[in-house]
GROMACS .gro file of C-alpha atoms in nm:
model
  400
    1PRO     CA    1   8.600   1.587  28.075
    2GLN     CA    2   8.448   1.701  28.391
    3ALA     CA    3   8.075   1.658  28.441
    4ALA     CA    4   7.898   1.970  28.390
    5SER     CA    5   7.779   1.973  28.760
    6THR     CA    6   8.127   1.980  28.891
    7ARG     CA    7   8.266   2.241  28.647
    8THR     CA    8   8.398   2.540  28.844
    9ASP     CA    9   8.423   2.793  28.558
   10VAL     CA   10   8.031   2.803  28.497
   11ARG     CA   11   7.752   2.895  28.740
   12ASN     CA   12   7.534   2.639  28.916
   13CYS     CA   13   7.203   2.787  29.017
   14SER     CA   14   7.053   2.470  29.139
   15THR     CA   15   7.265   2.433  29.463
   16ASP     CA   16   7.199   2.616  29.783
   17PRO     CA   17   7.361   2.863  29.805
   18PRO     CA   18   7.408   2.875  29.421
   19TYR     CA   19   7.771   2.850  29.293
   20LEU     CA   20   7.901   3.143  29.085
   21PRO     CA   21   8.251   3.151  28.920
   22PRO     CA   22   8.461   3.453  28.978
   23THR     CA   23   8.401   3.565  28.626
   24ALA     CA   24   8.018   3.630  28.704
   25THR     CA   25   7.878   3.965  28.767
   26ASN     CA   26   7.654   4.058  29.061
   27THR     CA   27   7.353   4.225  28.890
   28THR     CA   28   7.112   4.261  29.177
   29ALA     CA   29   7.164   4.635  29.237
   30ARG     CA   30   7.164   4.711  28.856
   31LEU     CA   31   6.810   4.512  28.810
   32ALA     CA   32   6.668   4.678  29.119
   33ALA     CA   33   6.767   5.029  28.976
   34LEU     CA   34   6.618   4.927  28.628
   35ARG     CA   35   6.302   4.793  28.778
   36GLY     CA   36   6.262   5.109  28.994
   37THR     CA   37   6.257   5.316  28.663
   38MET     CA   38   6.032   5.076  28.488
   39GLN     CA   39   5.772   5.102  28.775
   40ALA     CA   40   5.792   5.482  28.749
   41HIS     CA   41   5.710   5.460  28.384
   42GLY     CA   42   5.435   5.187  28.428
   43ILE     CA   43   5.636   4.947  28.219
   44HIS     CA   44   5.585   4.551  28.280
   45ALA     CA   45   5.871   4.437  28.063
   46TYR     CA   46   6.178   4.610  27.908
   47ILE     CA   47   6.380   4.482  27.609
   48VAL     CA   48   6.755   4.567  27.592
   49PRO     CA   49   6.947   4.487  27.273
   50SER     CA   50   7.317   4.473  27.215
   51THR     CA   51   7.345   4.736  26.964
   52ASP     CA   52   7.371   5.119  26.944
   53ALA     CA   53   7.152   5.408  26.766
   54HIS     CA   54   7.326   5.327  26.433
   55LEU     CA   55   7.289   4.937  26.441
   56SER     CA   56   7.674   4.918  26.432
   57GLU     CA   57   7.847   4.578  26.433
   58TYR     CA   58   8.084   4.686  26.715
   59ILE     CA   59   7.979   4.926  26.990
   60ALA     CA   60   8.159   5.165  27.207
   61GLU     CA   61   8.152   5.103  27.609
   62ARG     CA   62   7.893   5.367  27.645
   63ASP     CA   63   7.645   5.177  27.432
   64SER     CA   64   7.702   4.835  27.587
   65ARG     CA   65   7.384   4.861  27.803
   66LEU     CA   66   7.320   4.482  27.780
   67GLY     CA   67   7.681   4.420  27.896
   68TRP     CA   68   7.642   4.671  28.183
   69LEU     CA   69   7.318   4.524  28.299
   70THR     CA   70   7.389   4.153  28.275
   71GLY     CA   71   7.765   4.123  28.278
   72PHE     CA   72   7.748   3.925  27.954
   73THR     CA   73   8.004   4.068  27.707
   74GLY     CA   74   7.939   3.856  27.388
   75SER     CA   75   7.868   4.068  27.071
   76ALA     CA   76   7.501   3.948  27.028
   77GLY     CA   77   7.221   3.903  27.269
   78THR     CA   78   6.890   4.039  27.381
   79GLY     CA   79   6.787   4.083  27.755
   80VAL     CA   80   6.428   4.127  27.884
   81VAL     CA   81   6.353   4.235  28.235
   82THR     CA   82   6.021   4.214  28.420
   83GLN     CA   83   5.944   4.313  28.784
   84ASP     CA   84   6.039   3.958  28.910
   85LYS     CA   85   6.219   3.785  28.619
   86ALA     CA   86   6.518   3.856  28.375
   87ALA     CA   87   6.631   3.649  28.064
   88LEU     CA   88   6.915   3.672  27.817
   89TRP     CA   89   6.879   3.518  27.460
   90THR     CA   90   7.199   3.446  27.266
   91ASP     CA   91   7.317   3.215  27.009
   92SER     CA   92   7.539   2.892  27.057
   93ARG     CA   93   7.870   3.081  27.017
   94TYR     CA   94   7.816   3.242  27.357
   95TRP     CA   95   7.637   2.991  27.576
   96THR     CA   96   7.932   2.877  27.777
   97GLN     CA   97   8.056   3.242  27.813
   98ALA     CA   98   7.721   3.337  27.935
   99GLU     CA   99   7.716   3.064  28.200
  100ARG     CA  100   8.051   3.211  28.327
  101GLN     CA  101   7.929   3.580  28.323
  102LEU     CA  102   7.567   3.578  28.442
  103ASP     CA  103   7.460   3.552  28.800
  104CYS     CA  104   7.161   3.368  28.912
  105ASN     CA  105   6.920   3.657  28.847
  106TRP     CA  106   6.939   3.585  28.472
  107GLU     CA  107   6.767   3.275  28.285
  108LEU     CA  108   6.974   3.184  27.976
  109GLN     CA  109   6.762   3.128  27.677
  110ARG     CA  110   6.948   2.927  27.404
  111THR     CA  111   6.779   3.078  27.104
  112THR     CA  112   6.760   3.402  26.932
  113TRP     CA  113   6.417   3.393  26.767
  114ILE     CA  114   6.214   3.701  26.838
  115GLU     CA  115   5.899   3.464  26.851
  116SER     CA  116   6.057   3.286  27.135
  117ILE     CA  117   6.115   3.610  27.316
  118GLY     CA  118   5.760   3.722  27.252
  119LEU     CA  119   5.638   3.396  27.393
  120TRP     CA  120   5.838   3.428  27.706
  121ILE     CA  121   5.719   3.793  27.744
  122VAL     CA  122   5.342   3.678  27.697
  123GLU     CA  123   5.398   3.428  27.978
  124ALA     CA  124   5.563   3.668  28.204
  125VAL     CA  125   5.349   3.974  28.154
  126PRO     CA  126   4.983   3.976  28.240
  127VAL     CA  127   4.722   4.092  27.976
  128GLY     CA  128   4.698   4.460  27.949
  129GLY     CA  129   5.082   4.495  28.031
  130ASN     CA  130   5.309   4.747  27.866
  131ILE     CA  131   5.602   4.605  27.692
  132SER     CA  132   5.884   4.873  27.628
  133LEU     CA  133   6.182   4.941  27.438
  134ASP     CA  134   6.410   5.236  27.315
  135PRO     CA  135   6.306   5.277  26.944
  136PHE     CA  136   6.633   5.417  26.867
  137LEU     CA  137   6.811   5.080  26.923
  138PHE     CA  138   6.588   4.883  26.700
  139SER     CA  139   6.592   4.849  26.324
  140ILE     CA  140   6.261   4.883  26.147
  141ASP     CA  141   6.258   4.509  26.069
  142THR     CA  142   6.327   4.411  26.429
  143TRP     CA  143   6.055   4.650  26.572
  144ASN     CA  144   5.810   4.505  26.317
  145SER     CA  145   5.910   4.138  26.424
  146TYR     CA  146   5.841   4.231  26.805
  147SER     CA  147   5.511   4.400  26.685
  148GLN     CA  148   5.413   4.092  26.509
  149ALA     CA  149   5.514   3.854  26.786
  150LEU     CA  150   5.290   4.043  27.041
  151HIS     CA  151   5.004   4.128  26.812
  152SER     CA  152   4.663   4.049  26.947
  153SER     CA  153   4.821   3.915  27.279
  154GLY     CA  154   4.651   4.194  27.468
  155ARG     CA  155   4.977   4.338  27.553
  156THR     CA  156   5.086   4.673  27.434
  157LEU     CA  157   5.441   4.750  27.266
  158LEU     CA  158   5.522   5.094  27.384
  159PRO     CA  159   5.827   5.285  27.232
  160ILE     CA  160   5.977   5.514  27.512
  161GLU     CA  161   6.252   5.748  27.407
  162THR     CA  162   6.422   5.778  27.744
  163ASN     CA  163   6.646   5.489  27.770
  164LEU     CA  164   6.569   5.333  28.105
  165VAL     CA  165   6.911   5.134  28.127
  166ASP     CA  166   7.089   5.490  28.092
  167GLN     CA  167   6.878   5.616  28.383
  168ALA     CA  168   6.974   5.322  28.595
  169TRP     CA  169   7.336   5.332  28.486
  170GLY     CA  170   7.331   5.690  28.585
  171ASP     CA  171   7.688   5.874  28.624
  172GLN     CA  172   7.863   5.542  28.608
  173ARG     CA  173   7.794   5.534  28.232
  174PRO     CA  174   8.114   5.612  28.030
  175PRO     CA  175   8.110   5.952  27.873
  176PRO     CA  176   8.063   6.027  27.505
  177PRO     CA  177   8.373   6.006  27.295
  178SER     CA  178   8.601   6.310  27.276
  179SER     CA  179   8.861   6.216  27.029
  180GLU     CA  180   8.926   6.407  26.705
  181ILE     CA  181   8.731   6.348  26.381
  182TYR     CA  182   8.980   6.390  26.104
  183SER     CA  183   9.005   6.418  25.713
  184LEU     CA  184   9.132   6.104  25.527
  185PRO     CA  185   9.417   6.227  25.291
  186ALA     CA  186   9.315   6.274  24.922
  187ALA     CA  187   9.576   6.006  24.834
  188PHE     CA  188   9.355   5.753  24.988
  189THR     CA  189   9.012   5.835  24.846
  190GLY     CA  190   9.041   5.876  24.481
  191SER     CA  191   8.709   6.098  24.490
  192SER     CA  192   8.638   6.414  24.671
  193TRP     CA  193   8.325   6.440  24.892
  194GLN     CA  194   8.176   6.699  24.655
  195GLU     CA  195   8.207   6.428  24.366
  196LYS     CA  196   8.046   6.168  24.588
  197VAL     CA  197   7.756   6.414  24.689
  198ALA     CA  198   7.702   6.504  24.303
  199GLY     CA  199   7.685   6.124  24.232
  200ILE     CA  200   7.422   6.061  24.487
  201ARG     CA  201   7.229   6.363  24.395
  202GLN     CA  202   7.228   6.245  24.039
  203GLN     CA  203   7.088   5.914  24.144
  204MET     CA  204   6.813   6.101  24.321
  205GLU     CA  205   6.729   6.303  24.011
  206GLN     CA  206   6.709   5.991  23.793
  207HIS     CA  207   6.489   5.796  24.050
  208VAL     CA  208   6.153   5.736  23.921
  209ARG     CA  209   6.011   5.865  24.260
  210GLN     CA  210   6.246   6.170  24.253
  211PRO     CA  211   6.340   6.175  24.626
  212THR     CA  212   6.407   6.517  24.760
  213ALA     CA  213   6.645   6.386  25.040
  214VAL     CA  214   6.857   6.095  25.144
  215LEU     CA  215   6.894   6.006  25.513
  216LEU     CA  216   7.215   5.832  25.638
  217SER     CA  217   7.212   5.652  25.972
  218GLY     CA  218   7.496   5.403  25.929
  219LEU     CA  219   7.827   5.546  26.057
  220GLU     CA  220   8.020   5.407  25.761
  221GLU     CA  221   7.803   5.592  25.521
  222THR     CA  222   7.858   5.937  25.648
  223ALA     CA  223   8.237   5.862  25.704
  224TRP     CA  224   8.267   5.750  25.341
  225LEU     CA  225   8.055   6.024  25.201
  226PHE     CA  226   8.269   6.315  25.363
  227ASN     CA  227   8.603   6.125  25.355
  228LEU     CA  228   8.632   6.172  25.738
  229ARG     CA  229   8.725   5.919  25.997
  230GLY     CA  230   8.716   5.885  26.372
  231ASP     CA  231   8.785   5.631  26.669
  232ASP     CA  232   8.438   5.621  26.836
  233ILE     CA  233   8.399   5.249  26.792
  234PRO     CA  234   8.646   4.957  26.828
  235TYR     CA  235   8.768   4.807  26.492
  236THR     CA  236   8.591   5.063  26.262
  237PRO     CA  237   8.731   5.409  26.195
  238VAL     CA  238   8.416   5.599  26.235
  239PHE     CA  239   8.226   5.859  26.445
  240TYR     CA  240   7.881   5.919  26.578
  241SER     CA  241   7.679   6.108  26.302
  242TYR     CA  242   7.392   6.138  26.083
  243THR     CA  243   7.355   6.302  25.746
  244LEU     CA  244   7.053   6.442  25.567
  245LEU     CA  245   7.147   6.522  25.216
  246THR     CA  246   6.890   6.701  25.003
  247ASN     CA  247   6.908   6.835  24.648
  248THR     CA  248   6.995   7.185  24.775
  249SER     CA  249   7.157   7.135  25.111
  250ILE     CA  250   7.371   6.906  25.330
  251SER     CA  251   7.323   6.879  25.693
  252LEU     CA  252   7.591   6.680  25.888
  253PHE     CA  253   7.483   6.596  26.252
  254VAL     CA  254   7.796   6.555  26.471
  255ASP     CA  255   7.990   6.691  26.762
  256LYS     CA  256   8.145   6.972  26.573
  257LEU     CA  257   8.384   7.053  26.839
  258ARG     CA  258   8.573   6.731  26.769
  259LEU     CA  259   8.633   6.796  26.402
  260THR     CA  260   9.000   6.899  26.351
  261ALA     CA  261   9.045   7.227  26.190
  262ALA     CA  262   9.154   7.057  25.858
  263ALA     CA  263   8.834   6.856  25.862
  264GLN     CA  264   8.622   7.178  25.909
  265LEU     CA  265   8.805   7.337  25.641
  266SER     CA  266   8.757   7.038  25.393
  267LEU     CA  267   8.380   7.068  25.469
  268TRP     CA  268   8.345   7.434  25.382
  269ALA     CA  269   8.597   7.395  25.100
  270ASP     CA  270   8.351   7.481  24.826
  271CYS     CA  271   8.090   7.677  25.019
  272LEU     CA  272   7.866   7.791  24.748
  273GLY     CA  273   7.495   7.704  24.845
  274PRO     CA  274   7.423   7.336  24.764
  275LEU     CA  275   7.788   7.228  24.830
  276CYS     CA  276   7.806   7.390  25.163
  277VAL     CA  277   7.798   7.145  25.464
  278GLU     CA  278   7.597   7.265  25.748
  279LEU     CA  279   7.700   7.132  26.086
  280GLN     CA  280   7.434   7.066  26.335
  281ASP     CA  281   7.434   6.909  26.677
  282TYR     CA  282   7.438   6.524  26.675
  283GLY     CA  283   7.134   6.523  26.923
  284GLN     CA  284   6.926   6.736  26.681
  285ALA     CA  285   6.890   6.492  26.400
  286ARG     CA  286   6.538   6.363  26.495
  287ASP     CA  287   6.383   6.709  26.548
  288HIS     CA  288   6.538   6.832  26.213
  289LEU     CA  289   6.417   6.530  26.018
  290ARG     CA  290   6.062   6.576  26.175
  291LEU     CA  291   6.060   6.948  26.068
  292TYR     CA  292   6.195   6.859  25.728
  293ALA     CA  293   5.935   6.573  25.679
  294HIS     CA  294   5.642   6.842  25.723
  295GLY     CA  295   5.722   6.978  25.363
  296ASN     CA  296   5.636   6.848  25.025
  297VAL     CA  297   5.926   6.592  25.037
  298THR     CA  298   6.032   6.231  24.984
  299ILE     CA  299   6.305   6.074  25.202
  300TRP     CA  300   6.503   5.797  25.066
  301LEU     CA  301   6.657   5.568  25.320
  302GLY     CA  302   6.811   5.210  25.373
  303THR     CA  303   6.609   5.011  25.626
  304GLN     CA  304   6.908   4.801  25.729
  305TYR     CA  305   7.061   5.090  25.918
  306THR     CA  306   6.789   5.316  26.015
  307THR     CA  307   6.620   5.287  26.344
  308TYR     CA  308   6.251   5.266  26.426
  309GLY     CA  309   6.299   5.584  26.627
  310LEU     CA  310   6.395   5.790  26.326
  311TYR     CA  311   6.177   5.616  26.069
  312GLY     CA  312   5.887   5.669  26.287
  313VAL     CA  313   5.887   6.048  26.252
  314ILE     CA  314   5.854   6.041  25.863
  315PRO     CA  315   5.492   6.008  25.733
  316GLN     CA  316   5.452   5.680  25.529
  317GLU     CA  317   5.365   5.838  25.207
  318LYS     CA  318   5.691   6.054  25.208
  319LEU     CA  319   5.914   5.749  25.246
  320LEU     CA  320   6.136   5.590  24.984
  321GLU     CA  321   6.262   5.276  25.129
  322ASP     CA  322   6.538   5.025  25.010
  323SER     CA  323   6.732   4.775  25.218
  324TYR     CA  324   7.047   4.985  25.166
  325SER     CA  325   7.088   5.367  25.097
  326PRO     CA  326   7.236   5.478  24.761
  327VAL     CA  327   7.548   5.578  24.962
  328MET     CA  328   7.603   5.224  25.104
  329LEU     CA  329   7.571   5.091  24.741
  330ALA     CA  330   7.802   5.355  24.586
  331LYS     CA  331   8.064   5.277  24.890
  332ALA     CA  332   8.058   4.915  24.796
  333VAL     CA  333   8.189   5.001  24.424
  334LYS     CA  334   8.575   5.082  24.459
  335ASN     CA  335   8.709   5.359  24.235
  336VAL     CA  336   9.055   5.287  24.072
  337LYS     CA  337   9.254   5.452  24.355
  338GLU     CA  338   9.066   5.259  24.618
  339GLN     CA  339   9.138   4.930  24.433
  340GLU     CA  340   9.502   5.016  24.416
  341MET     CA  341   9.506   5.096  24.794
  342LEU     CA  342   9.333   4.764  24.887
  343ARG     CA  343   9.595   4.558  24.688
  344ALA     CA  344   9.882   4.761  24.853
  345ALA     CA  345   9.727   4.706  25.205
  346HIS     CA  346   9.703   4.338  25.139
  347VAL     CA  347  10.064   4.315  25.038
  348ARG     CA  348  10.169   4.493  25.364
  349ASP     CA  349   9.939   4.246  25.550
  350ALA     CA  350  10.079   3.950  25.382
  351VAL     CA  351  10.425   4.063  25.505
  352ALA     CA  352  10.301   4.075  25.860
  353VAL     CA  353  10.128   3.745  25.829
  354ILE     CA  354  10.459   3.577  25.674
  355GLN     CA  355  10.661   3.726  25.981
  356TYR     CA  356  10.399   3.568  26.214
  357LEU     CA  357  10.419   3.232  26.051
  358LEU     CA  358  10.805   3.239  26.078
  359TRP     CA  359  10.779   3.341  26.440
  360LEU     CA  360  10.530   3.052  26.511
  361GLU     CA  361  10.745   2.804  26.354
  362LYS     CA  362  11.021   2.907  26.606
  363MET     CA  363  10.801   2.939  26.909
  364VAL     CA  364  10.559   2.656  26.911
  365PRO     CA  365  10.814   2.395  26.964
  366GLN     CA  366  10.952   2.574  27.258
  367GLY     CA  367  10.584   2.550  27.412
  368GLN     CA  368  10.617   2.943  27.450
  369VAL     CA  369  10.303   3.039  27.275
  370ASP     CA  370   9.924   3.004  27.296
  371GLU     CA  371   9.646   3.149  27.087
  372PHE     CA  372   9.602   3.480  27.292
  373SER     CA  373   9.973   3.559  27.297
  374GLY     CA  374   9.983   3.473  26.919
  375ALA     CA  375   9.709   3.714  26.850
  376GLN     CA  376   9.879   3.991  27.037
  377HIS     CA  377  10.208   3.927  26.849
  378ILE     CA  378  10.041   3.933  26.495
  379ASP     CA  379   9.873   4.267  26.598
  380THR     CA  380  10.215   4.410  26.704
  381LEU     CA  381  10.359   4.291  26.357
  382ARG     CA  382  10.057   4.457  26.177
  383GLN     CA  383  10.096   4.761  26.379
  384ALA     CA  384  10.448   4.804  26.258
  385GLN     CA  385  10.339   4.821  25.896
  386GLU     CA  386  10.279   5.171  25.740
  387HIS     CA  387   9.943   5.318  25.768
  388SER     CA  388   9.827   5.056  26.007
  389HIS     CA  389   9.526   5.162  26.204
  390GLY     CA  390   9.449   4.869  26.392
  391PRO     CA  391   9.266   4.524  26.347
  392SER     CA  392   8.916   4.511  26.187
  393PHE     CA  393   8.816   4.257  26.448
  394GLN     CA  394   8.983   4.085  26.753
  395SER     CA  395   9.260   3.865  26.598
  396ILE     CA  396   9.183   3.502  26.564
  397SER     CA  397   9.528   3.391  26.524
  398ALA     CA  398   9.546   3.016  26.551
  399SER     CA  399   9.376   2.692  26.670
  400GLY     CA  400   9.480   2.445  26.933
   0.00000   0.00000   0.00000
């Protein structure tokens, strides 16, 4: 194997001029734009995560702020930018990829611990400095970890609701999704959304703390509850949304213009008071929640999918916290219809895999196939099966 110093597919920042492979992104202008906005807000360090406002596993192009800022396209990482330094933290799956994609503006930190990010920040930012982040991109736990890492360091952790990367990105940022949000046919669900809502309300009633509302931030939760689907995110058929379900009302925060006529109809189907879905603008969720939290209420939420930005508007004494919301737990228990559908899907998938293995046996001896073309082929075979809606992650088709 070549010595690391002579490898041409990774950067070498120790030479003059530094060597950058063609896969590296020039981030000088992007960093300058971000630093300009930081300065305007009096911020000394800005933390950029690799997630969206719903803490989704996969994110839309519009939300890949870390990818735009650094050029690094791995699925997990954290960036921190000060006026004169920039660093990226990621795990060992991505170290080589980062060395191929980053330019020499960035230090690569080969760890993911928040303590290590905290130590780096304390070293890079003078006492009295402001460290800032977008509270809508951090889970409650992650926020608390940063808070702890910087505690008594003489530096302030300052949530700022304007996303500074978005400001720097400007009109180059991809637009919000515009594809349809549609109903899942009853043949696939086994329960109507009205039955699901009734089940959750029953749990609220039976809970010792008698919560008056459940807040849903995870995109899969709302999609499951209302039997709706969309294509806002790769590999997961969901759409941007929040839900506030109370014992007497249902508020769905979504871009209502994207709901198909049938989806709208399905939501209004039993429009009698407590089973009437009120459609509100996606961007109104936080203000609506804040208003609701003024009353004599208790709001039940799952901390794993709720961002600090939403959590922060609810007074502590009005919160009922679990790791997962009751909807996430109900979704995990499959009804008879869903079990039947799962088995049928596995049979269809097995057909595609068997076709693929036969194809490999024929093609590999001819030297005609590599792992990537194999992945493309198995995707094509799966797509040909009835009801296929695409893979649930990028196909890992073979080895060697």
